[in-house]
Structure formats: structure tokens, C-alpha cells
Tab-separated table of C-alpha atoms in Angstrom:
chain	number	residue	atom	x	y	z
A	1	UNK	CA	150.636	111.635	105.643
A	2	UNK	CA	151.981	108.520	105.262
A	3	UNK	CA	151.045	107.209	108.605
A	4	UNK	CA	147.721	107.585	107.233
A	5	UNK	CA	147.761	106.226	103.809
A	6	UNK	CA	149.800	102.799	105.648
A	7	UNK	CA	147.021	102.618	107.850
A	8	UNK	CA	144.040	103.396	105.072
A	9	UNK	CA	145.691	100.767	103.008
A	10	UNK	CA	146.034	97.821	106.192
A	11	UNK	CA	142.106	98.483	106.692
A	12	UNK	CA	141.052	98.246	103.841
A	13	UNK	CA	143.213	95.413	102.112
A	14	UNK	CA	141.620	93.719	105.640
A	15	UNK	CA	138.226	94.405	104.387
A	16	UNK	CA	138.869	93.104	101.532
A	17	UNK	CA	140.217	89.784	103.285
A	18	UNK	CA	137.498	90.080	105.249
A	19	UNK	CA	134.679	90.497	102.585
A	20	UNK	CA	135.781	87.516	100.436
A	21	UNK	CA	136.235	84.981	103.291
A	22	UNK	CA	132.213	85.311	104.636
A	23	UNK	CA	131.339	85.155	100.900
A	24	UNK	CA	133.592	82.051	100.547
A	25	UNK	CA	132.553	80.666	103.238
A	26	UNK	CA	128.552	81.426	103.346
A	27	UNK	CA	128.781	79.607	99.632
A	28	UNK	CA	130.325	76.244	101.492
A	29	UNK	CA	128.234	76.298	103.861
A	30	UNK	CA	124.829	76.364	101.888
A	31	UNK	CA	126.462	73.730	99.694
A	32	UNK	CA	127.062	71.345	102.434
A	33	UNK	CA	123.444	72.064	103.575
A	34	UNK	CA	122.070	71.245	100.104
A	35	UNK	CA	124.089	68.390	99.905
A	36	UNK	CA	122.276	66.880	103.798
A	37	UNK	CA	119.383	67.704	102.527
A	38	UNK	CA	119.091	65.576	99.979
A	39	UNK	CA	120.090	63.004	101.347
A	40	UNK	CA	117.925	63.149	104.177
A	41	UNK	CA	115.014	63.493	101.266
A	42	UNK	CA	116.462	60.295	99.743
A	43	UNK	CA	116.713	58.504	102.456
A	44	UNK	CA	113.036	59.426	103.609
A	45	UNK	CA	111.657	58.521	100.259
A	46	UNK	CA	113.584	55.008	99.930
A	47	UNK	CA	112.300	54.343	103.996
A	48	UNK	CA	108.862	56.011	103.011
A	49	UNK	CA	108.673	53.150	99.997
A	50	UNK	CA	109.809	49.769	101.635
A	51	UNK	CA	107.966	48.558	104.643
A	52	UNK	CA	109.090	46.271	107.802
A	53	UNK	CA	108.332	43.195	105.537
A	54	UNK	CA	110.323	44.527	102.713
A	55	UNK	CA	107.575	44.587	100.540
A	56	UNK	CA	108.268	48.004	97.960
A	57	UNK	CA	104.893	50.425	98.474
A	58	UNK	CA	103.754	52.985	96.141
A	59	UNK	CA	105.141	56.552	96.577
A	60	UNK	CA	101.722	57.476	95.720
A	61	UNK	CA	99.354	58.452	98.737
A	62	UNK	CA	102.669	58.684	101.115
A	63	UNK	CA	101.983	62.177	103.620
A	64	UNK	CA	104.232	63.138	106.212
A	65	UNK	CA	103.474	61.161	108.633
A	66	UNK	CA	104.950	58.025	106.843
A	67	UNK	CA	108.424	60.168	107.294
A	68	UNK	CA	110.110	59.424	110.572
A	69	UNK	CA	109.635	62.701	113.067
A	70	UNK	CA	113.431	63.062	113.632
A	71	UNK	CA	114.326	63.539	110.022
A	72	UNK	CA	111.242	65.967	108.917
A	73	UNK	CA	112.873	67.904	112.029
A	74	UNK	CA	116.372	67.745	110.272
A	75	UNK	CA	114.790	68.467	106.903
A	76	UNK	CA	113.064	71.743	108.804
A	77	UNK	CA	116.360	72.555	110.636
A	78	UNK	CA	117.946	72.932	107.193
A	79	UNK	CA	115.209	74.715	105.762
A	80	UNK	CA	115.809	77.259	108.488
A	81	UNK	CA	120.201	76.580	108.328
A	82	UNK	CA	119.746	77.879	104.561
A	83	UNK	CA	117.356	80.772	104.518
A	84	UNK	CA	119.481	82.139	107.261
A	85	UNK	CA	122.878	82.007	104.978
A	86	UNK	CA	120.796	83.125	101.879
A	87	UNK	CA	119.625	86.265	104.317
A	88	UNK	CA	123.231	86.603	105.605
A	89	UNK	CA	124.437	86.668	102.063
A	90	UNK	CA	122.197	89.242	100.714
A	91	UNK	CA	123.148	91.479	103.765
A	92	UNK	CA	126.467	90.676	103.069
A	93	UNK	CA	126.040	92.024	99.555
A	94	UNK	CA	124.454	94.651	99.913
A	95	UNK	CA	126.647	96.549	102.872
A	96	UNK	CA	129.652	95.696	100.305
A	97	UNK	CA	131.644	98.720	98.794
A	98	UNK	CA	133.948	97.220	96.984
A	99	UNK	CA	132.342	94.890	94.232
A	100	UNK	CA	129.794	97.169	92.981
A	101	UNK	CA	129.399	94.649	90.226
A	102	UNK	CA	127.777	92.472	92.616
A	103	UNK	CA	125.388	95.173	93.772
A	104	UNK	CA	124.287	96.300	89.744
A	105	UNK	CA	123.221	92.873	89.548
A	106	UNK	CA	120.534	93.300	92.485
A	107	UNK	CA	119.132	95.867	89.958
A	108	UNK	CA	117.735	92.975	87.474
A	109	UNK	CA	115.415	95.648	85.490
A	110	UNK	CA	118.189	98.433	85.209
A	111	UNK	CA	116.483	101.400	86.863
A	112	UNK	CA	118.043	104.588	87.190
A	113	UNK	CA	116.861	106.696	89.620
A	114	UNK	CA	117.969	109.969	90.234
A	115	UNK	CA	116.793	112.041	93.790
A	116	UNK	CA	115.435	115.355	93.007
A	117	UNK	CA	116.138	118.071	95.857
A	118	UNK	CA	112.376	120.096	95.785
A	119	UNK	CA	111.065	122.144	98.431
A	120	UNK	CA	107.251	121.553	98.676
A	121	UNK	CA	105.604	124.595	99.860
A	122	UNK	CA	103.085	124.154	102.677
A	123	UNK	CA	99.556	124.225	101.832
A	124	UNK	CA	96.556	124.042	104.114
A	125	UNK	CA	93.916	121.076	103.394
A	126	UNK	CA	92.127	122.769	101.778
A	127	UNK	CA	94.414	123.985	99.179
A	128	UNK	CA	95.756	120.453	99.036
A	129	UNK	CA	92.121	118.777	98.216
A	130	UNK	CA	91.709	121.406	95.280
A	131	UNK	CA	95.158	120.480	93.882
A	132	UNK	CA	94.347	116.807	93.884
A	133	UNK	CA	90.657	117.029	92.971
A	134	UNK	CA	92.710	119.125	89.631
A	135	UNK	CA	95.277	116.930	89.071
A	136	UNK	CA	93.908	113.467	89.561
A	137	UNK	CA	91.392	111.757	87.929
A	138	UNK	CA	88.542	110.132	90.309
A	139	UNK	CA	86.088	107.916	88.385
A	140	UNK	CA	83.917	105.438	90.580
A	141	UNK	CA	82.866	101.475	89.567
A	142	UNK	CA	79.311	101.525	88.404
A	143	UNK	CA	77.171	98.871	86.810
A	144	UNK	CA	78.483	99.994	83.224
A	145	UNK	CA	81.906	99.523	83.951
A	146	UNK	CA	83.197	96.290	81.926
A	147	UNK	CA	84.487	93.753	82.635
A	148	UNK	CA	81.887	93.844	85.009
A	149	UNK	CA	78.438	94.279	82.754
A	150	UNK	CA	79.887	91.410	80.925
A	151	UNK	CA	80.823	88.998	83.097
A	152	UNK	CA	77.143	89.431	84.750
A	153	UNK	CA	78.674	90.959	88.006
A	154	UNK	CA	76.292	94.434	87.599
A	155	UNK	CA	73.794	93.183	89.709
A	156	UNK	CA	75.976	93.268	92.825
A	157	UNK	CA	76.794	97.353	92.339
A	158	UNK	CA	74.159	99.495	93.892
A	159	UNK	CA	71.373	100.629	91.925
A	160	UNK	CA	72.347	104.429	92.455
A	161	UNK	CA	76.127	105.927	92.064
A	162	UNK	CA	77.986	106.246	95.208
A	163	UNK	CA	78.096	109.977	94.462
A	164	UNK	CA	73.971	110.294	94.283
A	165	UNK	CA	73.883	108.295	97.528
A	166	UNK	CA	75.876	110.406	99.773
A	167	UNK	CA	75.210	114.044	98.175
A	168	UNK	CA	74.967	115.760	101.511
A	169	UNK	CA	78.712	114.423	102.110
A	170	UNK	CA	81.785	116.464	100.851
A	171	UNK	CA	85.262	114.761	102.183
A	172	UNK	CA	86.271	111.412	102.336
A	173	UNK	CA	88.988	109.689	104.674
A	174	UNK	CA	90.244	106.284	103.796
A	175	UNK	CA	92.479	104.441	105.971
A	176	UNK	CA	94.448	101.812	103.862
A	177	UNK	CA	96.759	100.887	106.364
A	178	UNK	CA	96.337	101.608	110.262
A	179	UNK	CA	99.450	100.056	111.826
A	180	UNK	CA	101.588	102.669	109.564
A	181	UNK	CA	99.590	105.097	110.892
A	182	UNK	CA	101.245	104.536	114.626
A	183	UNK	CA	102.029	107.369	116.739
A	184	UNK	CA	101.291	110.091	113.603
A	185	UNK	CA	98.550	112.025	115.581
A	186	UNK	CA	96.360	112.078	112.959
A	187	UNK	CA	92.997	110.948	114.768
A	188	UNK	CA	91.323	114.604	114.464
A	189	UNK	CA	91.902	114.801	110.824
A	190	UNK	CA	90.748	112.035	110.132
A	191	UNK	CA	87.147	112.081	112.240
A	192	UNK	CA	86.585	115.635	110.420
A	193	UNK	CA	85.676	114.256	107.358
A	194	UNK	CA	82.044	113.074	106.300
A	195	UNK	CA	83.086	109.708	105.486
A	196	UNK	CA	85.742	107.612	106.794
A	197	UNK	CA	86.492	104.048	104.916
A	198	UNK	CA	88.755	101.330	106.735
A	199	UNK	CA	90.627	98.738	105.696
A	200	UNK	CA	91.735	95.068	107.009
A	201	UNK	CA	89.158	95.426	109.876
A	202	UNK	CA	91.906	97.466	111.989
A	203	UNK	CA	90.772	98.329	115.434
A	204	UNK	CA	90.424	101.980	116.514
A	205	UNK	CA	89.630	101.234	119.939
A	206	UNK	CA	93.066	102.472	121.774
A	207	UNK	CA	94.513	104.250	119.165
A	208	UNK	CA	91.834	107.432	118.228
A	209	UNK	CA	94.798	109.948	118.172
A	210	UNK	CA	96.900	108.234	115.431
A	211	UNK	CA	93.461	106.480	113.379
A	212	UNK	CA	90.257	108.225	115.065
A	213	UNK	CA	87.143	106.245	115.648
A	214	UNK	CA	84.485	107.171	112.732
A	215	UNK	CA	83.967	104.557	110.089
């Protein structure tokens, strides 16, 4: 037993050692970036200004190609130096368990969220469609929707509700997002509804078993 609590405390008086020397030294590190990057902005706005004859020009006008190509490089390297360490840092943070102080201070608006253990009960679809169809709310645009009828955008709605149009159609599919849909075998389900509406122009071509190919 106390084998155990010798070793328990050596590991983790070591992660601790370990946990506040990348913090330590992630912090120098983006501060010595900061600090070459503005100096390499300095010294490509005080080159950008005076000119071979030494006469002082305007800062006004100036693009990037009045910046030499070796120091927009550096300024990109350090671009890319710093996001890196700020990534590093946040991983860093968050995989800590020891200064949970650090990680209540990710939560900036205070949520508390507690997980609820449920069991949903399997339903078929069409015991799922009635529940929804009950429970939510499904009003469509029209022309008498404001702000639309004010702002004079009513002419661009059809003349008939979407609902009057398409009476002989009962179910609707709409595909938000297609690349979330990979490998979920969903194809059939979705080409057995009426109407299918796609997003983002994603292709269906390749992939009918996950997306299906009605629209």
C-alpha cells in the first residue's frame, strides 16, 4: 500500500512538473513571436515609406507588393508559429486535470449542463412523423409574412402556398448536410418520400445508399 501511494504521488507531482513547464513555456514562446513580429511589421512599414532616393512616401496606397517577399514570408511563418502555440495551448488546457479553474473559465456564459440517462423507445416512421407533426409547429413563408410584405420582397414568393402546390404530395425529405450523412445507409429512406430538398448542391452521384438520388 505504500508502494503504491509513493508511486501515485512521483506521477503525479511529475504531471504537475510537467503541466506547468509546456504552459510556461508555450507563453514564452508566443511572446517572443509577438515580439518578431512586430518588428518585422516595423521594419516593413519604415522600408515600405522611404524609397532608394530617400525621399519619405506616403503610407497611403502602399499594397503588398511594396513589402519585400522574404519578410511577408517571415510575417506568414509567424502567423502560422502562433496559431500553432495558441492551438497547442488550448489542447493543453483542456486535457488538464488539475487546474480546473483554468477549464471553468472556457465556460465564459456559465452553463450547466446536466446528462439525462432516457431510454427512447423505438418507434416506426410512421409513429415518429405523427409525434413531430404533434409536437412541432410547421408554418411556411408566404407573401404575408413581414418583414417581407414590407420591405417589398412579396413579389418573389409564389403566387400559391407551397402546400396548395404540391397537394398530391404527403412526406418530405430534406437533406441539410450530405457529407454527415457518410456511410449511414440511409439512401432508401430517403428516395421514399414525395419530395426530397438538397442543400449546398451536394452530389448524389456515388453515394445513393447513404443520400439517394431524388431531388
Amino acid at each position: 500500500m505504500f508502494m503504491c501511494m509513493t508511486i501515485f504521488g512521483v506521477i503525479g507531482y511529475t504531471y504537475v512538473l510537467w503541466s506547468q513547464y509546456w504552459r510556461t513555456a508555450l507563453e514564452k514562446k508566443q511572446l517572443m513571436i509577438m515580439h518578431n513580429a512586430n518588428y518585422l511589421q516595423q521594419s516593413a512599414f519604415h522600408e515600405s515609406r522611404v524609397s532608394n532616393n530617400g525621399v519619405l512616401n506616403s503610407p497611403r496606397g502602399n499594397n503588398t507588393g511594396d513589402v519585400p517577399v522574404d519578410k511577408l514570408n517571415s510575417k506568414i511563418h509567424t502567423y502560422k508559429s502562433q496559431l500553432l502555440i495558441q492551438l497547442r495551448k488550448a489542447q493543453l488546457v483542456a486535457g488538464n486535470v488539475i487546474f480546473h479553474k483554468e477549464k471553468e473559465e472556457t465556460n465564459i456564459y456559465k452553463v450547466k449542463f446536466k446528462r439525462q440517462k432516457m431510454k427512447i423507445p423505438a418507434k416506426s416512421q410512421q409513429e415518429l412523423i405523427c409525434e413531430l407533426k404533434s409536437k412541432v409547429k410547421v408554418e411556411m413563408l408566404h407573401k404575408g409574412v413581414e418583414p417581407f410584405r414590407t420591405l417589398g420582397y412579396d413579389k418573389y414568393f409564389p403566387q400559391k402556398p407551397v402546400f396548395q402546390t404540391f397537394q398530391k404530395h404527403n412526406t418530405c425529405a430534406i437533406v441539410s448536410s450530405a457529407g454527415s450523412m457518410y456511410r449511414s445507409k440511409l439512401g432508401k429512406e430517403i428516395d421514399s418520400h414525395d419530395i426530397v430538398l438538397r442543400f449546398n448542391s451536394a452530389p448524389t452521384e456515388g453515394y445513393e445508399d447513404d443520400v439517394g438520388s431524388k431531388t
